[in-house]
Coordinates of N, CA and C in Angstrom, one line a residue:
M1 N 6.6 -123.2 -12.0 CA 6.8 -123.7 -10.6 C 5.5 -123.0 -9.6
A2 N 5.0 -124.0 -9.1 CA 3.7 -123.9 -8.2 C 3.9 -122.8 -7.0
R3 N 3.0 -121.9 -6.7 CA 3.5 -120.9 -5.5 C 2.5 -121.7 -4.5
I4 N 3.6 -121.5 -3.4 CA 3.0 -121.9 -2.1 C 2.5 -120.8 -1.3
S5 N 1.0 -121.0 -0.7 CA 0.6 -119.9 0.0 C 1.1 -119.7 1.2
N6 N 1.2 -118.4 1.9 CA 1.3 -118.3 2.8 C 0.4 -117.9 4.1
C7 N -0.1 -118.8 4.7 CA -1.3 -118.4 5.3 C -1.2 -117.7 6.8
M8 N -0.2 -117.9 7.5 CA 0.1 -117.1 8.4 C -0.5 -117.5 9.9
T9 N -1.6 -118.2 9.5 CA -2.5 -118.2 10.7 C -3.2 -119.5 10.0
R10 N -4.3 -120.0 10.9 CA -4.9 -121.4 10.8 C -5.5 -121.2 9.0
C11 N -6.0 -122.3 8.4 CA -6.7 -122.2 7.3 C -7.6 -123.6 7.3
A12 N -8.7 -123.6 6.4 CA -9.5 -124.9 6.2 C -8.4 -126.2 6.2
D13 N -7.3 -126.0 5.6 CA -6.6 -127.6 5.4 C -6.2 -127.9 6.6
Y14 N -5.5 -126.7 7.5 CA -4.8 -126.7 8.8 C -6.1 -127.5 9.8
D15 N -7.3 -127.0 9.8 CA -8.5 -127.4 10.6 C -8.8 -129.0 10.3
R16 N -8.8 -129.3 8.8 CA -9.3 -130.7 8.1 C -8.0 -131.8 9.0
L17 N -6.7 -131.3 8.8 CA -5.8 -132.2 9.2 C -5.5 -132.4 10.4
S18 N -6.1 -131.3 11.4 CA -5.8 -131.4 12.6 C -6.9 -132.2 13.1
S19 N -8.1 -132.0 12.8 CA -9.3 -132.5 13.0 C -9.1 -134.2 12.8
Q20 N -8.5 -134.4 11.9 CA -8.2 -136.2 11.3 C -7.2 -136.5 12.1
V21 N -6.3 -135.9 12.6 CA -5.3 -136.5 13.9 C -6.0 -136.4 14.9
A22 N -6.8 -135.5 15.7 CA -7.5 -135.8 16.9 C -8.4 -136.9 16.8
Q23 N -9.1 -137.2 15.6 CA -10.0 -138.5 15.9 C -8.9 -139.7 15.6
T24 N -7.9 -139.8 15.0 CA -7.1 -140.7 15.1 C -6.5 -141.0 16.4
L25 N -6.1 -140.1 17.1 CA -5.6 -140.1 18.2 C -6.7 -140.6 19.3
A26 N -7.7 -140.1 19.1 CA -8.9 -140.6 20.3 C -9.3 -142.3 19.8
K27 N -9.0 -142.4 18.5 CA -9.3 -144.0 18.4 C -8.4 -144.7 18.6
L28 N -7.1 -144.3 18.5 CA -6.0 -145.4 19.3 C -6.1 -145.3 20.5
S29 N -6.5 -144.3 21.3 CA -6.6 -144.3 22.8 C -7.8 -145.5 23.3
Q30 N -8.7 -144.9 22.5 CA -9.9 -146.2 22.6 C -9.5 -147.7 22.5
L31 N -8.8 -148.0 21.3 CA -8.1 -149.2 21.2 C -7.2 -149.7 22.1
T32 N -6.1 -148.8 22.3 CA -5.3 -149.2 23.0 C -6.0 -149.6 24.9
T33 N -6.8 -148.7 25.0 CA -7.8 -148.9 26.3 C -8.4 -150.4 26.5
Q34 N -8.6 -150.6 25.2 CA -9.6 -151.7 25.3 C -8.7 -152.8 24.9
Q35 N -7.5 -152.9 24.3 CA -6.5 -154.1 24.5 C -5.8 -154.0 25.8
A36 N -5.5 -153.5 26.6 CA -4.9 -153.2 28.2 C -5.8 -154.0 28.7
D37 N -7.5 -153.7 28.4 CA -8.5 -154.1 29.3 C -8.6 -155.8 28.9
L38 N -8.4 -156.2 27.7 CA -8.6 -157.8 27.5 C -7.3 -158.4 28.0
L39 N -6.1 -157.7 28.0 CA -4.9 -158.2 28.6 C -5.1 -158.3 30.1
L40 N -5.4 -157.7 30.8 CA -5.5 -157.5 32.1 C -6.5 -158.6 32.5
R41 N -7.4 -158.9 31.7 CA -8.5 -159.8 32.0 C -8.3 -161.2 31.6
G42 N -6.9 -161.5 31.2 CA -6.3 -162.5 30.8 C -6.7 -163.1 29.5
D43 N -7.4 -162.1 28.5 CA -7.7 -162.5 27.1 C -6.8 -162.2 26.2
F44 N -5.7 -163.2 26.0 CA -4.5 -162.8 25.3 C -4.9 -163.0 23.7
A45 N -5.9 -163.9 23.5 CA -6.6 -163.9 22.1 C -7.2 -162.9 21.5
G46 N -8.0 -162.2 22.6 CA -8.7 -161.1 22.3 C -7.7 -159.6 22.1
C47 N -6.6 -159.8 22.8 CA -5.6 -158.6 22.9 C -5.1 -158.9 21.5
K48 N -4.6 -160.1 21.2 CA -3.8 -160.5 19.6 C -4.9 -160.0 18.6
M49 N -6.2 -160.1 18.8 CA -7.0 -159.9 17.8 C -7.2 -158.4 17.4
L50 N -6.9 -157.4 18.8 CA -7.1 -156.1 18.0 C -5.7 -155.8 17.6
D51 N -4.7 -156.4 17.8 CA -3.2 -155.7 17.5 C -3.1 -155.3 16.4
R52 N -3.8 -155.8 15.0 CA -3.7 -155.6 13.7 C -4.5 -154.3 13.7
E53 N -5.3 -154.0 14.5 CA -6.2 -152.5 14.1 C -5.4 -151.6 14.8
V54 N -5.0 -152.2 16.0 CA -4.1 -150.8 16.6 C -2.8 -150.5 15.7
E55 N -2.3 -151.2 15.0 CA -1.1 -151.1 14.3 C -1.3 -150.4 12.8
L56 N -2.3 -150.6 12.1 CA -3.3 -149.8 11.2 C -3.0 -148.2 11.9
T57 N -4.2 -148.2 12.9 CA -4.2 -147.0 13.3 C -3.1 -146.0 14.2
L58 N -2.2 -146.8 14.3 CA -0.9 -146.0 14.8 C -0.2 -145.4 13.1
G59 N -0.3 -146.4 12.3 CA 0.0 -146.1 11.2 C -0.5 -144.8 10.6
E60 N -2.1 -144.6 10.6 CA -2.7 -143.7 10.3 C -2.3 -142.1 11.0
K61 N -2.1 -142.5 12.1 CA -1.8 -141.3 12.9 C -0.5 -140.7 12.5
E62 N 0.4 -141.5 12.3 CA 1.8 -141.2 11.8 C 1.9 -140.2 10.6
R63 N 0.7 -141.1 9.6 CA 0.8 -140.5 8.5 C -0.1 -139.0 8.4
G64 N -0.8 -138.9 9.3 CA -1.8 -137.6 9.6 C -0.8 -136.7 10.3
I65 N 0.1 -136.9 11.2 CA 0.9 -136.0 11.8 C 2.0 -135.6 11.0
G66 N 2.5 -136.4 10.1 CA 3.4 -136.2 8.9 C 2.8 -135.0 8.1
A67 N 1.6 -135.4 7.4 CA 0.8 -134.5 6.5 C 0.5 -133.2 7.5
L68 N 0.3 -133.2 8.4 CA -0.1 -131.5 9.0 C 1.2 -130.8 9.3
G69 N 2.4 -131.6 9.7 CA 3.4 -131.0 9.8 C 4.0 -130.6 8.7
Q70 N 3.8 -131.2 7.7 CA 4.2 -130.6 6.2 C 3.5 -129.6 5.9
H71 N 2.1 -129.7 5.8 CA 1.3 -128.3 5.7 C 1.4 -127.2 6.5
M72 N 1.9 -127.2 7.6 CA 2.4 -126.3 8.5 C 3.7 -125.7 8.1
T73 N 4.5 -126.5 7.6 CA 5.8 -125.8 7.0 C 5.6 -125.3 5.9
E74 N 5.0 -125.8 4.8 CA 5.1 -125.3 3.5 C 3.9 -124.0 3.7
H75 N 2.9 -124.0 4.5 CA 2.1 -122.9 4.4 C 2.0 -122.0 5.6
K76 N 3.1 -122.2 6.4 CA 3.3 -121.6 8.0 C 2.1 -121.5 8.4
C77 N 1.3 -122.3 8.4 CA -0.2 -122.3 9.0 C 0.1 -122.9 10.7
H78 N -0.6 -122.6 11.5 CA -0.6 -122.7 13.0 C -1.9 -122.5 13.9
K79 N -1.9 -122.9 14.8 CA -3.3 -122.9 15.7 C -2.7 -121.8 16.5
Q80 N -3.1 -120.4 16.7 CA -2.9 -119.4 17.7 C -3.0 -120.0 18.8
A81 N -2.3 -119.3 20.0 CA -2.3 -120.0 21.2 C -3.7 -119.4 21.9
D82 N -4.4 -118.3 21.6 CA -5.5 -118.2 22.3 C -6.9 -118.4 21.2
E83 N -6.6 -119.3 20.5 CA -8.1 -119.7 19.7 C -8.4 -121.1 20.4
D84 N -8.0 -121.4 21.8 CA -8.8 -122.9 22.2 C -10.0 -122.5 22.5

């Protein structure tokens, strides 16, 4: 049976996973802002074209948050409140 480490604080995997989630959230924000702008300008075709990328990025965000949550649960990793 594999031994699960208990890191109690941040570790390299936590940093990597949280960085990936942050990057994905930034991309999702950019895409949805762009999509809203297209819609407001009346460019429904452009809005629709971006929709697939928004959906793929949303799925990537969901998987990333799930992986980060699982890592935190298994390894007791978390960001300390005073580490901002």
